[in-house]
């Protein structure tokens, strides 16, 4: 696909970019490998690398507004949400600058052979394949730990956010990173496959769809390369009969409409106990109907356009299919602005297990409502999914919510707050939501050699 900026609010083709050649790819790999083989990558040089991360946080902070506008223009995100995304990037860079030395310090292992410890060494070039929905944040989640650990990185970003891709590359260079630290490449899936096959590349981190994940993980597997996969989700938002239902409903509506619903951990399936279902539904519909669609650069807008015409058309097809298979539209069909890829907030009910919608991820502002009788029914429905990314439980009884949280088969569960992601907490899923973790201490250990050293007595 062509690498170009198409503003999803104005439908204007803003800029088109030249693809990188195989020679460009080779130059990027040669520079990354030379850096990996230099002293720069050694554990002893970590403090110099962490200074670059701290400087990256400063550079991004100085460019906050400029970066936020690029995000909004390229994929339509509300400007306030874009500003928070840039702030999250700054926080993640600073977090690893402050904590990576502790995470990667040698760990002593008591044993019977002698003195033993595990050291953490870089492994070589890591390839990242990243999506458009958080176009700077998805990058920093992989590059900040890579810089800290000493792994050079080559990156294939989504084709609809090329300016974000270049802005991150420039910020890293301006933070003082040496050549080879990070190289953005506008490349094809075939070139991605060739990079994975290259002996200088030791791992691949992908965030994106199940389809892309299974292809890229397959290529990595065939070459015995380590991979992490952050894929789709169909997260539940559970409301128990003892919950503060109005607060839960307001949070649920926000958690479905944020980023125009294009979030892997968005609240996609509302599972609500019968006693509170009517009140919950009323408040959610009220919130959905109050959404203000308009210019993403206008602070008064509360619902952004979707990222592209294709994304909007795909969602409409899914919705039509859900309705054709018996789903009932409880709220939807509101008029949308003539200009821009807007999709009206939609709430679907009456979704039977035979409806394809029951198992599908809707990547936009469409929520599903299921009304259930008791806690066992919550767990059964929540776990009847091919995905296992996150989930939310609202209850007046935190102990009861904790019991349920431990029974839900996902990588993350939030109690009495919407799903969120911060630098300090590991992020990732199970089942077809992928494998591996990003962020926190677990994220930085995905692509390091955990090397055992033993000194005999
Ligand atoms: P996508 O189509 O899979 O695209 C993601 C990235 O993969 C893009 O850079 C894309 O490049 C690339 N790609 C696609 N096919 C490829 C192939 N055969 N070989 C190499 N690269 C390939 O994902 P999307 O539909 O845009 O993004 C939405 C999905 O991502 C949703 O399912 C969402 O839930 C998931 N997601 C997950 C997380 C998480 O952390 N778990 C976070 C955000 C999004 P092109 O743009 O050039 O096609």
PDB file of C-alpha atoms in Angstrom, residues 139-314:
ATOM      1  CA  UNK A 139       6.396   3.051  18.540  1.00  0.00           C
ATOM      2  CA  UNK A 140       7.734   4.279  21.872  1.00  0.00           C
ATOM      3  CA  UNK A 141       6.492   1.139  23.634  1.00  0.00           C
ATOM      4  CA  UNK A 142       9.003  -0.898  21.658  1.00  0.00           C
ATOM      5  CA  UNK A 143      11.791   1.570  21.000  1.00  0.00           C
ATOM      6  CA  UNK A 144      12.294   2.867  24.556  1.00  0.00           C
ATOM      7  CA  UNK A 145      13.108  -0.580  26.004  1.00  0.00           C
ATOM      8  CA  UNK A 146      15.173  -1.395  22.894  1.00  0.00           C
ATOM      9  CA  UNK A 147      17.392   1.668  23.346  1.00  0.00           C
ATOM     10  CA  UNK A 148      17.775   0.917  27.062  1.00  0.00           C
ATOM     11  CA  UNK A 149      18.742  -2.706  26.400  1.00  0.00           C
ATOM     12  CA  UNK A 150      21.089  -1.867  23.492  1.00  0.00           C
ATOM     13  CA  UNK A 151      19.058  -3.413  20.672  1.00  0.00           C
ATOM     14  CA  UNK A 152      19.072  -1.409  17.407  1.00  0.00           C
ATOM     15  CA  UNK A 153      15.672  -1.210  15.761  1.00  0.00           C
ATOM     16  CA  UNK A 154      14.226  -1.132  12.247  1.00  0.00           C
ATOM     17  CA  UNK A 155      10.561  -0.189  11.942  1.00  0.00           C
ATOM     18  CA  UNK A 156       7.769  -0.715   9.443  1.00  0.00           C
ATOM     19  CA  UNK A 157       4.941   1.599  10.488  1.00  0.00           C
ATOM     20  CA  UNK A 158       1.390   1.565   9.080  1.00  0.00           C
ATOM     21  CA  UNK A 159       1.173   3.074   5.598  1.00  0.00           C
ATOM     22  CA  UNK A 160      -1.405   5.734   6.592  1.00  0.00           C
ATOM     23  CA  UNK A 161       0.792   7.405   9.272  1.00  0.00           C
ATOM     24  CA  UNK A 162       4.101   8.131   7.475  1.00  0.00           C
ATOM     25  CA  UNK A 163       4.537  11.575   9.039  1.00  0.00           C
ATOM     26  CA  UNK A 164       4.273  10.067  12.525  1.00  0.00           C
ATOM     27  CA  UNK A 165       6.848   7.460  11.481  1.00  0.00           C
ATOM     28  CA  UNK A 166       9.288  10.170  10.366  1.00  0.00           C
ATOM     29  CA  UNK A 167       8.583  12.394  13.378  1.00  0.00           C
ATOM     30  CA  UNK A 168       9.602   9.590  15.756  1.00  0.00           C
ATOM     31  CA  UNK A 169      12.743   8.822  13.754  1.00  0.00           C
ATOM     32  CA  UNK A 170      13.713  12.508  13.838  1.00  0.00           C
ATOM     33  CA  UNK A 171      12.995  12.873  17.573  1.00  0.00           C
ATOM     34  CA  UNK A 172      15.264   9.903  18.324  1.00  0.00           C
ATOM     35  CA  UNK A 173      18.067  11.273  16.130  1.00  0.00           C
ATOM     36  CA  UNK A 174      17.674  14.744  17.661  1.00  0.00           C
ATOM     37  CA  UNK A 175      17.931  13.184  21.128  1.00  0.00           C
ATOM     38  CA  UNK A 176      21.497  12.217  20.204  1.00  0.00           C
ATOM     39  CA  UNK A 177      21.033   8.558  19.252  1.00  0.00           C
ATOM     40  CA  UNK A 178      23.875   7.308  17.039  1.00  0.00           C
ATOM     41  CA  UNK A 179      23.275   6.125  13.459  1.00  0.00           C
ATOM     42  CA  UNK A 180      21.738   2.665  13.427  1.00  0.00           C
ATOM     43  CA  UNK A 181      19.731   3.095  16.643  1.00  0.00           C
ATOM     44  CA  UNK A 182      16.391   3.430  14.890  1.00  0.00           C
ATOM     45  CA  UNK A 183      15.523   3.387  11.220  1.00  0.00           C
ATOM     46  CA  UNK A 184      12.042   3.937   9.793  1.00  0.00           C
ATOM     47  CA  UNK A 185      11.398   2.024   6.561  1.00  0.00           C
ATOM     48  CA  UNK A 186       8.512   2.527   4.117  1.00  0.00           C
ATOM     49  CA  UNK A 187       8.492  -1.074   2.916  1.00  0.00           C
ATOM     50  CA  UNK A 188       6.272  -3.894   1.638  1.00  0.00           C
ATOM     51  CA  UNK A 189       5.260  -7.142   3.386  1.00  0.00           C
ATOM     52  CA  UNK A 190       7.811  -8.955   1.182  1.00  0.00           C
ATOM     53  CA  UNK A 191      10.598  -6.702   2.466  1.00  0.00           C
ATOM     54  CA  UNK A 192       9.361  -7.320   6.024  1.00  0.00           C
ATOM     55  CA  UNK A 193       9.689 -11.065   5.403  1.00  0.00           C
ATOM     56  CA  UNK A 194      13.230 -10.601   4.066  1.00  0.00           C
ATOM     57  CA  UNK A 195      14.224  -8.585   7.143  1.00  0.00           C
ATOM     58  CA  UNK A 196      12.877 -11.296   9.446  1.00  0.00           C
ATOM     59  CA  UNK A 197      14.919 -13.887   7.533  1.00  0.00           C
ATOM     60  CA  UNK A 198      18.149 -11.861   7.848  1.00  0.00           C
ATOM     61  CA  UNK A 199      20.641 -13.324  10.341  1.00  0.00           C
ATOM     62  CA  UNK A 200      21.389  -9.885  11.785  1.00  0.00           C
ATOM     63  CA  UNK A 201      17.781  -9.579  12.990  1.00  0.00           C
ATOM     64  CA  UNK A 202      16.983 -11.374  16.237  1.00  0.00           C
ATOM     65  CA  UNK A 203      13.365 -10.585  16.947  1.00  0.00           C
ATOM     66  CA  UNK A 204      10.122  -9.044  15.779  1.00  0.00           C
ATOM     67  CA  UNK A 205       7.497  -7.114  17.719  1.00  0.00           C
ATOM     68  CA  UNK A 206       4.162  -6.657  15.963  1.00  0.00           C
ATOM     69  CA  UNK A 207       1.065  -4.788  17.040  1.00  0.00           C
ATOM     70  CA  UNK A 208      -1.883  -5.107  14.718  1.00  0.00           C
ATOM     71  CA  UNK A 209      -4.549  -7.449  13.450  1.00  0.00           C
ATOM     72  CA  UNK A 210      -4.797 -11.179  13.963  1.00  0.00           C
ATOM     73  CA  UNK A 211      -4.243 -11.632  10.225  1.00  0.00           C
ATOM     74  CA  UNK A 212      -0.949  -9.679  10.081  1.00  0.00           C
ATOM     75  CA  UNK A 213       0.110 -11.243  13.382  1.00  0.00           C
ATOM     76  CA  UNK A 214      -0.321 -14.784  12.166  1.00  0.00           C
ATOM     77  CA  UNK A 215       1.637 -14.070   8.958  1.00  0.00           C
ATOM     78  CA  UNK A 216       4.538 -12.297  10.683  1.00  0.00           C
ATOM     79  CA  UNK A 217       4.661 -14.701  13.657  1.00  0.00           C
ATOM     80  CA  UNK A 218       4.751 -17.556  11.117  1.00  0.00           C
ATOM     81  CA  UNK A 219       7.707 -15.962   9.320  1.00  0.00           C
ATOM     82  CA  UNK A 220       9.486 -15.431  12.642  1.00  0.00           C
ATOM     83  CA  UNK A 221       8.772 -19.028  13.686  1.00  0.00           C
ATOM     84  CA  UNK A 222      10.123 -20.402  10.425  1.00  0.00           C
ATOM     85  CA  UNK A 223      13.415 -18.601  11.075  1.00  0.00           C
ATOM     86  CA  UNK A 224      13.401 -19.359  14.828  1.00  0.00           C
ATOM     87  CA  UNK A 225      13.223 -15.703  15.787  1.00  0.00           C
ATOM     88  CA  UNK A 226      11.659 -14.511  19.019  1.00  0.00           C
ATOM     89  CA  UNK A 227       8.379 -12.596  18.495  1.00  0.00           C
ATOM     90  CA  UNK A 228       5.887 -10.639  20.554  1.00  0.00           C
ATOM     91  CA  UNK A 229       2.364 -10.174  19.220  1.00  0.00           C
ATOM     92  CA  UNK A 230      -0.051  -7.490  20.452  1.00  0.00           C
ATOM     93  CA  UNK A 231      -3.197  -8.269  18.476  1.00  0.00           C
ATOM     94  CA  UNK A 232      -6.918  -7.634  18.560  1.00  0.00           C
ATOM     95  CA  UNK A 233      -9.342  -7.839  21.429  1.00  0.00           C
ATOM     96  CA  UNK A 234     -13.043  -8.190  22.200  1.00  0.00           C
ATOM     97  CA  UNK A 235     -12.890  -6.931  25.765  1.00  0.00           C
ATOM     98  CA  UNK A 236     -15.795  -7.222  28.156  1.00  0.00           C
ATOM     99  CA  UNK A 237     -17.101  -4.397  30.291  1.00  0.00           C
ATOM    100  CA  UNK A 238     -18.941  -6.139  33.131  1.00  0.00           C
ATOM    101  CA  UNK A 239     -21.488  -4.386  35.331  1.00  0.00           C
ATOM    102  CA  UNK A 240     -22.596  -6.365  38.394  1.00  0.00           C
ATOM    103  CA  UNK A 241     -25.937  -5.818  40.107  1.00  0.00           C
ATOM    104  CA  UNK A 242     -24.309  -3.988  43.049  1.00  0.00           C
ATOM    105  CA  UNK A 243     -22.367  -1.480  40.903  1.00  0.00           C
ATOM    106  CA  UNK A 244     -22.715   2.294  40.791  1.00  0.00           C
ATOM    107  CA  UNK A 245     -24.553   1.872  37.517  1.00  0.00           C
ATOM    108  CA  UNK A 246     -24.521   5.487  36.336  1.00  0.00           C
ATOM    109  CA  UNK A 247     -20.774   5.777  36.855  1.00  0.00           C
ATOM    110  CA  UNK A 248     -20.273   2.405  35.174  1.00  0.00           C
ATOM    111  CA  UNK A 249     -22.405   3.398  32.175  1.00  0.00           C
ATOM    112  CA  UNK A 250     -20.632   6.727  31.687  1.00  0.00           C
ATOM    113  CA  UNK A 251     -17.260   4.961  31.844  1.00  0.00           C
ATOM    114  CA  UNK A 252     -18.490   2.246  29.458  1.00  0.00           C
ATOM    115  CA  UNK A 253     -19.642   4.789  26.871  1.00  0.00           C
ATOM    116  CA  UNK A 254     -16.329   6.675  27.095  1.00  0.00           C
ATOM    117  CA  UNK A 255     -14.370   3.443  26.862  1.00  0.00           C
ATOM    118  CA  UNK A 256     -16.163   2.593  23.605  1.00  0.00           C
ATOM    119  CA  UNK A 257     -15.951   6.012  21.929  1.00  0.00           C
ATOM    120  CA  UNK A 258     -12.332   6.937  22.826  1.00  0.00           C
ATOM    121  CA  UNK A 259     -10.181   7.192  19.681  1.00  0.00           C
ATOM    122  CA  UNK A 260     -13.426   6.697  17.675  1.00  0.00           C
ATOM    123  CA  UNK A 261     -13.602   3.183  19.079  1.00  0.00           C
ATOM    124  CA  UNK A 262     -10.337   2.137  17.417  1.00  0.00           C
ATOM    125  CA  UNK A 263      -8.605   0.756  20.497  1.00  0.00           C
ATOM    126  CA  UNK A 264      -7.546  -2.854  20.973  1.00  0.00           C
ATOM    127  CA  UNK A 265      -8.660  -2.738  24.631  1.00  0.00           C
ATOM    128  CA  UNK A 266     -11.864  -0.738  24.057  1.00  0.00           C
ATOM    129  CA  UNK A 267     -14.988  -1.877  25.916  1.00  0.00           C
ATOM    130  CA  UNK A 268     -16.484  -3.883  23.061  1.00  0.00           C
ATOM    131  CA  UNK A 269     -18.882  -6.238  24.868  1.00  0.00           C
ATOM    132  CA  UNK A 270     -21.006  -4.846  27.680  1.00  0.00           C
ATOM    133  CA  UNK A 271     -22.043  -7.721  29.974  1.00  0.00           C
ATOM    134  CA  UNK A 272     -24.616  -6.388  32.398  1.00  0.00           C
ATOM    135  CA  UNK A 273     -26.592  -8.132  35.140  1.00  0.00           C
ATOM    136  CA  UNK A 274     -30.353  -7.965  34.715  1.00  0.00           C
ATOM    137  CA  UNK A 275     -31.117  -5.828  37.789  1.00  0.00           C
ATOM    138  CA  UNK A 276     -29.126  -2.862  36.418  1.00  0.00           C
ATOM    139  CA  UNK A 277     -29.509  -3.437  32.670  1.00  0.00           C
ATOM    140  CA  UNK A 278     -32.270  -0.887  31.950  1.00  0.00           C
ATOM    141  CA  UNK A 279     -30.546   1.950  33.782  1.00  0.00           C
ATOM    142  CA  UNK A 280     -27.179   1.065  32.235  1.00  0.00           C
ATOM    143  CA  UNK A 281     -28.630   0.992  28.721  1.00  0.00           C
ATOM    144  CA  UNK A 282     -30.462   4.311  29.216  1.00  0.00           C
ATOM    145  CA  UNK A 283     -27.303   6.151  30.311  1.00  0.00           C
ATOM    146  CA  UNK A 284     -25.109   4.620  27.604  1.00  0.00           C
ATOM    147  CA  UNK A 285     -27.606   5.618  24.889  1.00  0.00           C
ATOM    148  CA  UNK A 286     -27.818   9.123  26.348  1.00  0.00           C
ATOM    149  CA  UNK A 287     -24.026   9.397  26.169  1.00  0.00           C
ATOM    150  CA  UNK A 288     -23.826   7.939  22.661  1.00  0.00           C
ATOM    151  CA  UNK A 289     -26.456  10.394  21.434  1.00  0.00           C
ATOM    152  CA  UNK A 290     -24.636  13.329  23.031  1.00  0.00           C
ATOM    153  CA  UNK A 291     -21.404  12.662  21.100  1.00  0.00           C
ATOM    154  CA  UNK A 292     -20.357  15.724  19.077  1.00  0.00           C
ATOM    155  CA  UNK A 293     -18.859  14.768  15.722  1.00  0.00           C
ATOM    156  CA  UNK A 294     -16.699  17.354  13.968  1.00  0.00           C
ATOM    157  CA  UNK A 295     -13.226  18.696  13.345  1.00  0.00           C
ATOM    158  CA  UNK A 296     -10.696  16.661  15.397  1.00  0.00           C
ATOM    159  CA  UNK A 297      -8.609  19.815  15.820  1.00  0.00           C
ATOM    160  CA  UNK A 298     -11.533  21.559  17.549  1.00  0.00           C
ATOM    161  CA  UNK A 299     -11.464  21.003  21.327  1.00  0.00           C
ATOM    162  CA  UNK A 300     -15.295  20.992  21.368  1.00  0.00           C
ATOM    163  CA  UNK A 301     -15.500  17.805  19.261  1.00  0.00           C
ATOM    164  CA  UNK A 302     -16.031  14.639  21.309  1.00  0.00           C
ATOM    165  CA  UNK A 303     -16.232  11.968  18.591  1.00  0.00           C
ATOM    166  CA  UNK A 304     -13.512  11.796  15.937  1.00  0.00           C
ATOM    167  CA  UNK A 305     -13.856  10.467  12.409  1.00  0.00           C
ATOM    168  CA  UNK A 306     -12.583   6.968  11.789  1.00  0.00           C
ATOM    169  CA  UNK A 307      -9.044   6.653  10.441  1.00  0.00           C
ATOM    170  CA  UNK A 308      -9.937   5.972   6.801  1.00  0.00           C
ATOM    171  CA  UNK A 309     -12.783   5.381   4.405  1.00  0.00           C
ATOM    172  CA  UNK A 310     -11.850   1.717   4.293  1.00  0.00           C
ATOM    173  CA  UNK A 311     -12.061   1.386   8.081  1.00  0.00           C
ATOM    174  CA  UNK A 312     -15.508   3.005   8.033  1.00  0.00           C
ATOM    175  CA  UNK A 313     -16.781   0.831   5.167  1.00  0.00           C
ATOM    176  CA  UNK A 314     -15.495  -2.345   6.830  1.00  0.00           C
TER     177      UNK A 314
END
